[in-house]
mmCIF file of N, CA and C in Angstrom:
data_model
loop_
_atom_site.group_PDB
_atom_site.id
_atom_site.type_symbol
_atom_site.label_atom_id
_atom_site.label_comp_id
_atom_site.label_asym_id
_atom_site.label_seq_id
_atom_site.Cartn_x
_atom_site.Cartn_y
_atom_site.Cartn_z
ATOM 1 N N MET A 232 -4.275 -5.459 15.019
ATOM 2 C CA MET A 232 -4.069 -5.169 16.466
ATOM 3 C C MET A 232 -4.557 -7.236 16.395
ATOM 4 N N ALA A 233 -4.509 -7.110 17.890
ATOM 5 C CA ALA A 233 -4.561 -8.185 18.372
ATOM 6 C C ALA A 233 -6.069 -9.146 18.312
ATOM 7 N N ALA A 234 -5.806 -10.145 17.694
ATOM 8 C CA ALA A 234 -6.735 -11.300 17.327
ATOM 9 C C ALA A 234 -8.179 -11.163 18.976
ATOM 10 N N GLU A 235 -7.667 -11.239 19.984
ATOM 11 C CA GLU A 235 -8.720 -11.446 21.083
ATOM 12 C C GLU A 235 -8.869 -9.712 21.335
ATOM 13 N N PRO A 236 -9.886 -9.787 22.212
ATOM 14 C CA PRO A 236 -10.920 -8.912 22.365
ATOM 15 C C PRO A 236 -10.112 -8.029 23.015
ATOM 16 N N LEU A 237 -9.628 -6.786 22.599
ATOM 17 C CA LEU A 237 -9.867 -5.455 23.516
ATOM 18 C C LEU A 237 -10.104 -5.206 24.585
ATOM 19 N N THR A 238 -9.153 -4.822 25.848
ATOM 20 C CA THR A 238 -9.529 -4.505 26.997
ATOM 21 C C THR A 238 -9.993 -3.398 27.372
ATOM 22 N N GLU A 239 -10.537 -2.554 28.077
ATOM 23 C CA GLU A 239 -11.082 -1.376 28.344
ATOM 24 C C GLU A 239 -10.334 -0.183 27.639
ATOM 25 N N LEU A 240 -9.615 -0.565 28.951
ATOM 26 C CA LEU A 240 -8.086 0.424 28.910
ATOM 27 C C LEU A 240 -7.475 0.459 27.184
ATOM 28 N N GLU A 241 -7.155 -0.541 26.867
ATOM 29 C CA GLU A 241 -6.775 -0.689 24.931
ATOM 30 C C GLU A 241 -7.453 -0.252 24.509
ATOM 31 N N THR A 242 -8.870 -0.449 24.772
ATOM 32 C CA THR A 242 -9.744 -0.083 23.661
ATOM 33 C C THR A 242 -10.035 1.932 23.647
ATOM 34 N N ALA A 243 -10.072 1.560 24.951
ATOM 35 C CA ALA A 243 -9.730 3.987 25.509
ATOM 36 C C ALA A 243 -8.552 4.237 24.731
ATOM 37 N N ILE A 244 -7.786 3.468 24.401
ATOM 38 C CA ILE A 244 -6.238 4.099 23.653
ATOM 39 C C ILE A 244 -6.737 4.105 22.093
ATOM 40 N N GLU A 245 -7.169 2.837 21.837
ATOM 41 C CA GLU A 245 -7.038 3.111 20.390
ATOM 42 C C GLU A 245 -8.229 3.854 19.945
ATOM 43 N N THR A 246 -8.696 4.590 21.042
ATOM 44 C CA THR A 246 -10.236 5.723 20.480
ATOM 45 C C THR A 246 -9.351 6.971 20.509
ATOM 46 N N VAL A 247 -8.505 6.995 21.157
ATOM 47 C CA VAL A 247 -7.955 8.526 21.279
ATOM 48 C C VAL A 247 -7.055 8.723 19.989
ATOM 49 N N VAL A 248 -6.239 7.548 19.384
ATOM 50 C CA VAL A 248 -5.770 7.365 18.441
ATOM 51 C C VAL A 248 -6.849 7.688 17.115
ATOM 52 N N THR A 249 -7.660 6.824 17.233
ATOM 53 C CA THR A 249 -8.447 6.651 16.096
ATOM 54 C C THR A 249 -9.412 8.194 15.560
ATOM 55 N N THR A 250 -9.523 8.601 16.643
ATOM 56 C CA THR A 250 -9.590 10.134 16.883
ATOM 57 C C THR A 250 -9.195 11.103 16.274
ATOM 58 N N PHE A 251 -8.312 11.011 16.855
ATOM 59 C CA PHE A 251 -7.188 12.079 16.306
ATOM 60 C C PHE A 251 -6.403 11.629 14.601
ATOM 61 N N PHE A 252 -6.661 10.418 14.545
ATOM 62 C CA PHE A 252 -6.930 10.286 12.827
ATOM 63 C C PHE A 252 -7.500 10.345 11.712
ATOM 64 N N THR A 253 -9.042 10.295 12.709
ATOM 65 C CA THR A 253 -9.951 10.403 11.540
ATOM 66 C C THR A 253 -10.725 11.813 11.397
ATOM 67 N N PHE A 254 -9.939 12.972 12.650
ATOM 68 C CA PHE A 254 -9.829 14.253 12.219
ATOM 69 C C PHE A 254 -8.966 15.134 11.320
ATOM 70 N N ALA A 255 -7.631 14.707 11.889
ATOM 71 C CA ALA A 255 -6.487 14.888 10.926
ATOM 72 C C ALA A 255 -6.741 14.512 9.494
ATOM 73 N N GLY A 256 -5.838 15.811 8.693
ATOM 74 C CA GLY A 256 -6.223 15.770 7.230
ATOM 75 C C GLY A 256 -6.848 15.529 6.869
ATOM 76 N N ARG A 257 -8.207 16.110 7.259
ATOM 77 C CA ARG A 257 -9.395 16.235 6.180
ATOM 78 C C ARG A 257 -9.599 17.631 5.844
ATOM 79 N N GLU A 258 -8.273 18.642 5.645
ATOM 80 C CA GLU A 258 -7.373 19.577 5.364
ATOM 81 C C GLU A 258 -6.289 20.053 5.645
ATOM 82 N N GLY A 259 -5.552 20.311 4.748
ATOM 83 C CA GLY A 259 -3.968 20.553 4.882
ATOM 84 C C GLY A 259 -3.400 19.197 5.117
ATOM 85 N N ARG A 260 -2.274 19.063 5.735
ATOM 86 C CA ARG A 260 -1.417 17.912 6.075
ATOM 87 C C ARG A 260 -1.898 16.486 6.497
ATOM 88 N N LYS A 261 -1.782 15.221 6.289
ATOM 89 C CA LYS A 261 -2.701 14.229 7.008
ATOM 90 C C LYS A 261 -1.703 13.814 8.095
ATOM 91 N N GLY A 262 -2.066 13.488 8.975
ATOM 92 C CA GLY A 262 -0.777 13.073 10.295
ATOM 93 C C GLY A 262 -1.296 14.390 11.144
ATOM 94 N N SER A 263 -1.621 15.434 10.817
ATOM 95 C CA SER A 263 -1.927 16.610 11.940
ATOM 96 C C SER A 263 -3.033 17.200 11.910
ATOM 97 N N LEU A 264 -3.481 18.049 13.149
ATOM 98 C CA LEU A 264 -4.238 18.564 12.997
ATOM 99 C C LEU A 264 -4.397 20.563 12.638
ATOM 100 N N SER A 265 -5.327 20.563 11.657
ATOM 101 C CA SER A 265 -5.717 22.278 11.302
ATOM 102 C C SER A 265 -6.088 22.659 12.419
ATOM 103 N N ILE A 266 -6.050 23.762 12.698
ATOM 104 C CA ILE A 266 -7.397 24.647 13.554
ATOM 105 C C ILE A 266 -8.525 24.409 13.740
ATOM 106 N N ASN A 267 -9.142 24.497 12.262
ATOM 107 C CA ASN A 267 -10.225 24.039 12.026
ATOM 108 C C ASN A 267 -10.515 22.603 12.503
ATOM 109 N N GLU A 268 -9.732 21.727 12.287
ATOM 110 C CA GLU A 268 -10.118 20.227 12.371
ATOM 111 C C GLU A 268 -9.837 19.981 13.759
ATOM 112 N N PHE A 269 -9.044 21.057 14.500
ATOM 113 C CA PHE A 269 -8.672 20.960 15.983
ATOM 114 C C PHE A 269 -10.013 21.400 16.525
ATOM 115 N N LYS A 270 -11.059 21.984 16.379
ATOM 116 C CA LYS A 270 -12.270 22.888 17.144
ATOM 117 C C LYS A 270 -13.411 21.788 16.783
ATOM 118 N N GLU A 271 -13.350 21.110 15.457
ATOM 119 C CA GLU A 271 -14.149 20.578 14.769
ATOM 120 C C GLU A 271 -13.886 19.201 16.098
ATOM 121 N N LEU A 272 -12.996 18.753 16.037
ATOM 122 C CA LEU A 272 -12.641 16.905 17.591
ATOM 123 C C LEU A 272 -13.000 17.962 18.292
ATOM 124 N N VAL A 273 -12.577 19.007 18.762
ATOM 125 C CA VAL A 273 -13.358 19.523 20.262
ATOM 126 C C VAL A 273 -14.494 19.412 20.519
ATOM 127 N N THR A 274 -15.763 20.340 19.536
ATOM 128 C CA THR A 274 -16.618 20.299 19.796
ATOM 129 C C THR A 274 -17.465 19.367 19.748
ATOM 130 N N GLN A 275 -16.949 18.281 19.002
ATOM 131 C CA GLN A 275 -18.121 17.329 18.745
ATOM 132 C C GLN A 275 -16.896 16.476 19.791
ATOM 133 N N GLN A 276 -15.778 16.271 20.166
ATOM 134 C CA GLN A 276 -15.850 15.021 21.184
ATOM 135 C C GLN A 276 -15.538 15.179 22.032
ATOM 136 N N LEU A 277 -15.058 16.543 22.863
ATOM 137 C CA LEU A 277 -15.225 16.919 23.800
ATOM 138 C C LEU A 277 -15.682 18.414 24.352
ATOM 139 N N PRO A 278 -16.705 17.762 24.413
ATOM 140 C CA PRO A 278 -17.501 19.584 24.781
ATOM 141 C C PRO A 278 -17.675 19.150 25.971
ATOM 142 N N HIS A 279 -17.877 18.373 26.737
ATOM 143 C CA HIS A 279 -17.785 18.514 28.172
ATOM 144 C C HIS A 279 -16.639 18.904 29.241
ATOM 145 N N LEU A 280 -15.267 18.236 28.675
ATOM 146 C CA LEU A 280 -14.536 18.021 29.425
ATOM 147 C C LEU A 280 -13.324 19.661 28.928
ATOM 148 N N LEU A 281 -13.874 20.002 27.543
ATOM 149 C CA LEU A 281 -13.625 21.521 27.410
ATOM 150 C C LEU A 281 -14.476 22.700 27.769
ATOM 151 N N LYS A 282 -15.272 22.774 27.964
ATOM 152 C CA LYS A 282 -16.173 23.850 28.163
ATOM 153 C C LYS A 282 -16.491 24.997 28.633
ATOM 154 N N ASP A 283 -15.532 25.229 29.096
ATOM 155 C CA ASP A 283 -14.811 26.158 29.724
ATOM 156 C C ASP A 283 -13.784 26.872 30.075
ATOM 157 N N VAL A 284 -13.321 25.894 28.145
ATOM 158 C CA VAL A 284 -11.673 26.493 27.911
ATOM 159 C C VAL A 284 -11.486 27.894 27.539
ATOM 160 N N GLY A 285 -12.612 28.464 27.500
ATOM 161 C CA GLY A 285 -12.222 30.059 26.776
ATOM 162 C C GLY A 285 -12.194 29.906 24.973
ATOM 163 N N SER A 286 -10.660 30.099 24.730
ATOM 164 C CA SER A 286 -10.530 30.071 23.235
ATOM 165 C C SER A 286 -10.107 29.362 23.012
ATOM 166 N N LEU A 287 -10.700 28.392 22.098
ATOM 167 C CA LEU A 287 -10.064 27.203 21.165
ATOM 168 C C LEU A 287 -8.705 27.479 20.012
ATOM 169 N N ASP A 288 -8.574 28.579 19.603
ATOM 170 C CA ASP A 288 -7.516 29.402 18.707
ATOM 171 C C ASP A 288 -6.055 29.452 20.242
ATOM 172 N N ASP A 289 -6.741 29.620 21.459
ATOM 173 C CA ASP A 289 -5.709 30.100 22.433
ATOM 174 C C ASP A 289 -5.235 28.362 23.150
ATOM 175 N N LYS A 290 -6.237 27.675 23.235
ATOM 176 C CA LYS A 290 -5.745 26.436 23.653
ATOM 177 C C LYS A 290 -4.824 26.152 22.110
ATOM 178 N N MET A 291 -5.377 25.776 21.475
ATOM 179 C CA MET A 291 -4.282 25.137 20.261
ATOM 180 C C MET A 291 -2.759 25.972 20.581
ATOM 181 N N LYS A 292 -2.738 26.861 20.548
ATOM 182 C CA LYS A 292 -1.477 27.913 20.582
ATOM 183 C C LYS A 292 -0.931 27.429 21.533
ATOM 184 N N SER A 293 -1.242 27.375 22.556
ATOM 185 C CA SER A 293 -0.725 26.977 23.853
ATOM 186 C C SER A 293 0.192 25.500 23.662
ATOM 187 N N LEU A 294 -0.804 24.159 22.545
ATOM 188 C CA LEU A 294 -0.886 22.895 22.438
ATOM 189 C C LEU A 294 0.505 22.851 21.523
ATOM 190 N N ASP A 295 0.391 23.875 20.708
ATOM 191 C CA ASP A 295 1.460 23.477 19.552
ATOM 192 C C ASP A 295 2.562 24.144 19.461
ATOM 193 N N VAL A 296 3.268 23.336 20.150
ATOM 194 C CA VAL A 296 4.603 23.632 20.770
ATOM 195 C C VAL A 296 6.106 24.138 19.739
ATOM 196 N N ASN A 297 5.731 23.624 18.367
ATOM 197 C CA ASN A 297 6.796 24.156 17.594
ATOM 198 C C ASN A 297 6.387 25.170 16.405
ATOM 199 N N GLN A 298 5.132 25.853 16.844
ATOM 200 C CA GLN A 298 4.098 26.728 16.533
ATOM 201 C C GLN A 298 3.935 26.317 14.949
ATOM 202 N N ASP A 299 3.423 25.953 14.287
ATOM 203 C CA ASP A 299 3.454 25.573 12.832
ATOM 204 C C ASP A 299 1.931 25.697 12.696
ATOM 205 N N SER A 300 0.883 26.117 13.604
ATOM 206 C CA SER A 300 0.185 26.438 13.130
ATOM 207 C C SER A 300 -1.031 24.803 12.898
ATOM 208 N N GLU A 301 -0.305 23.805 13.639
ATOM 209 C CA GLU A 301 -1.177 22.165 13.085
ATOM 210 C C GLU A 301 -0.732 21.567 14.816
ATOM 211 N N LEU A 302 -1.440 20.809 14.922
ATOM 212 C CA LEU A 302 -1.291 20.277 16.045
ATOM 213 C C LEU A 302 -1.102 18.263 15.796
ATOM 214 N N LYS A 303 0.267 17.764 15.672
ATOM 215 C CA LYS A 303 0.686 16.716 15.443
ATOM 216 C C LYS A 303 0.486 15.862 16.638
ATOM 217 N N PHE A 304 0.560 14.511 16.222
ATOM 218 C CA PHE A 304 -0.058 13.842 17.628
ATOM 219 C C PHE A 304 0.434 13.660 18.909
ATOM 220 N N ASN A 305 1.747 14.195 19.226
ATOM 221 C CA ASN A 305 2.677 14.105 20.328
ATOM 222 C C ASN A 305 2.151 15.747 21.069
ATOM 223 N N GLU A 306 1.483 16.834 20.450
ATOM 224 C CA GLU A 306 0.929 18.456 20.654
ATOM 225 C C GLU A 306 -0.580 17.422 20.900
ATOM 226 N N TYR A 307 -1.079 16.975 20.013
ATOM 227 C CA TYR A 307 -2.452 16.756 20.645
ATOM 228 C C TYR A 307 -2.316 15.832 21.953
ATOM 229 N N TRP A 308 -1.741 14.542 22.087
ATOM 230 C CA TRP A 308 -1.526 13.425 23.214
ATOM 231 C C TRP A 308 -0.822 14.941 24.642
ATOM 232 N N ARG A 309 -1.060 16.328 24.482
ATOM 233 C CA ARG A 309 -0.542 16.902 25.672
ATOM 234 C C ARG A 309 -2.316 17.185 26.507
ATOM 235 N N LEU A 310 -2.941 17.613 25.507
ATOM 236 C CA LEU A 310 -4.469 18.043 25.807
ATOM 237 C C LEU A 310 -4.690 16.722 26.322
ATOM 238 N N ILE A 311 -4.470 15.715 25.523
ATOM 239 C CA ILE A 311 -5.079 14.167 26.047
ATOM 240 C C ILE A 311 -4.849 14.232 27.771
ATOM 241 N N GLY A 312 -3.438 14.735 28.300
ATOM 242 C CA GLY A 312 -2.457 14.396 29.672
ATOM 243 C C GLY A 312 -3.256 15.420 30.843
ATOM 244 N N GLU A 313 -3.504 16.760 29.527
ATOM 245 C CA GLU A 313 -4.098 17.450 30.789
ATOM 246 C C GLU A 313 -5.827 17.494 31.059
ATOM 247 N N LEU A 314 -6.422 16.629 30.090
ATOM 248 C CA LEU A 314 -7.367 16.130 30.837
ATOM 249 C C LEU A 314 -7.589 14.843 31.073
ATOM 250 N N ALA A 315 -6.844 14.583 31.177
ATOM 251 C CA ALA A 315 -6.715 13.267 32.388
ATOM 252 C C ALA A 315 -6.575 13.872 33.948
ATOM 253 N N LYS A 316 -5.308 14.003 33.786
ATOM 254 C CA LYS A 316 -5.008 14.947 35.141
ATOM 255 C C LYS A 316 -6.459 16.173 35.867
ATOM 256 N N GLU A 317 -7.288 16.235 34.913
ATOM 257 C CA GLU A 317 -8.322 17.272 35.604
ATOM 258 C C GLU A 317 -9.162 16.056 35.832
ATOM 259 N N ILE A 318 -9.442 15.226 35.265
ATOM 260 C CA ILE A 318 -10.394 14.022 35.484
ATOM 261 C C ILE A 318 -9.617 13.334 36.942
ATOM 262 N N ARG A 319 -8.164 12.989 37.096
ATOM 263 C CA ARG A 319 -7.823 12.562 38.072
ATOM 264 C C ARG A 319 -7.993 13.830 39.447
ATOM 265 N N LYS A 320 -8.074 14.766 38.968
ATOM 266 C CA LYS A 320 -7.936 15.487 40.644
ATOM 267 C C LYS A 320 -9.774 15.647 40.998
ATOM 268 N N GLU A 321 -10.323 16.031 40.131
ATOM 269 C CA GLU A 321 -12.071 15.087 40.256
ATOM 270 C C GLU A 321 -12.422 13.918 40.861
ATOM 271 N N LYS A 322 -11.584 12.840 40.831
ATOM 272 C CA LYS A 322 -11.790 11.748 41.031
ATOM 273 C C LYS A 322 -11.187 11.589 42.807
ATOM 274 N N ALA A 323 -9.875 12.253 42.739
ATOM 275 C CA ALA A 323 -9.628 12.270 44.224
ATOM 276 C C ALA A 323 -10.364 12.740 44.838
ATOM 277 N N LEU A 324 -10.932 14.038 44.806
ATOM 278 C CA LEU A 324 -11.913 14.791 45.704
ATOM 279 C C LEU A 324 -12.690 13.860 45.863
ATOM 280 N N GLU A 325 -13.407 13.089 44.661
ATOM 281 C CA GLU A 325 -14.881 12.188 45.063
ATOM 282 C C GLU A 325 -14.571 11.198 46.393
ATOM 283 N N ILE A 326 -13.730 10.817 46.452
ATOM 284 C CA ILE A 326 -12.566 9.545 46.756
ATOM 285 C C ILE A 326 -12.513 10.312 48.155
ATOM 286 N N ARG A 327 -11.755 11.918 48.344
ATOM 287 C CA ARG A 327 -11.896 12.406 49.849
ATOM 288 C C ARG A 327 -13.148 12.489 50.667
ATOM 289 N N LYS A 328 -14.251 12.835 49.460
ATOM 290 C CA LYS A 328 -15.390 13.348 50.188
ATOM 291 C C LYS A 328 -15.881 12.052 51.291
ATOM 292 N N LYS A 329 -16.046 11.003 50.504
ATOM 293 C CA LYS A 329 -16.079 9.366 50.710
ATOM 294 C C LYS A 329 -16.035 9.151 52.537
#
């Protein structure tokens, strides 16, 4: 990484990547999230954004494009994109109300 301090956005991106690799590979293959690792990541790191998601098993199945019962980074990234879209919608509503 750069010797200079990261910007706020760069830090956020690094956090998204680091969080994935912190949870991935605790069981099963390194570099992918098992269902248990996914549930642990979601409950510890995304409790507010995914509180209304319903079944985490169903959510993982919807993200698991190749249906191998693991989430690779690109599949995890789909979740991050979905959450970002929801936050954007909320921010857009807040701006309209002003």
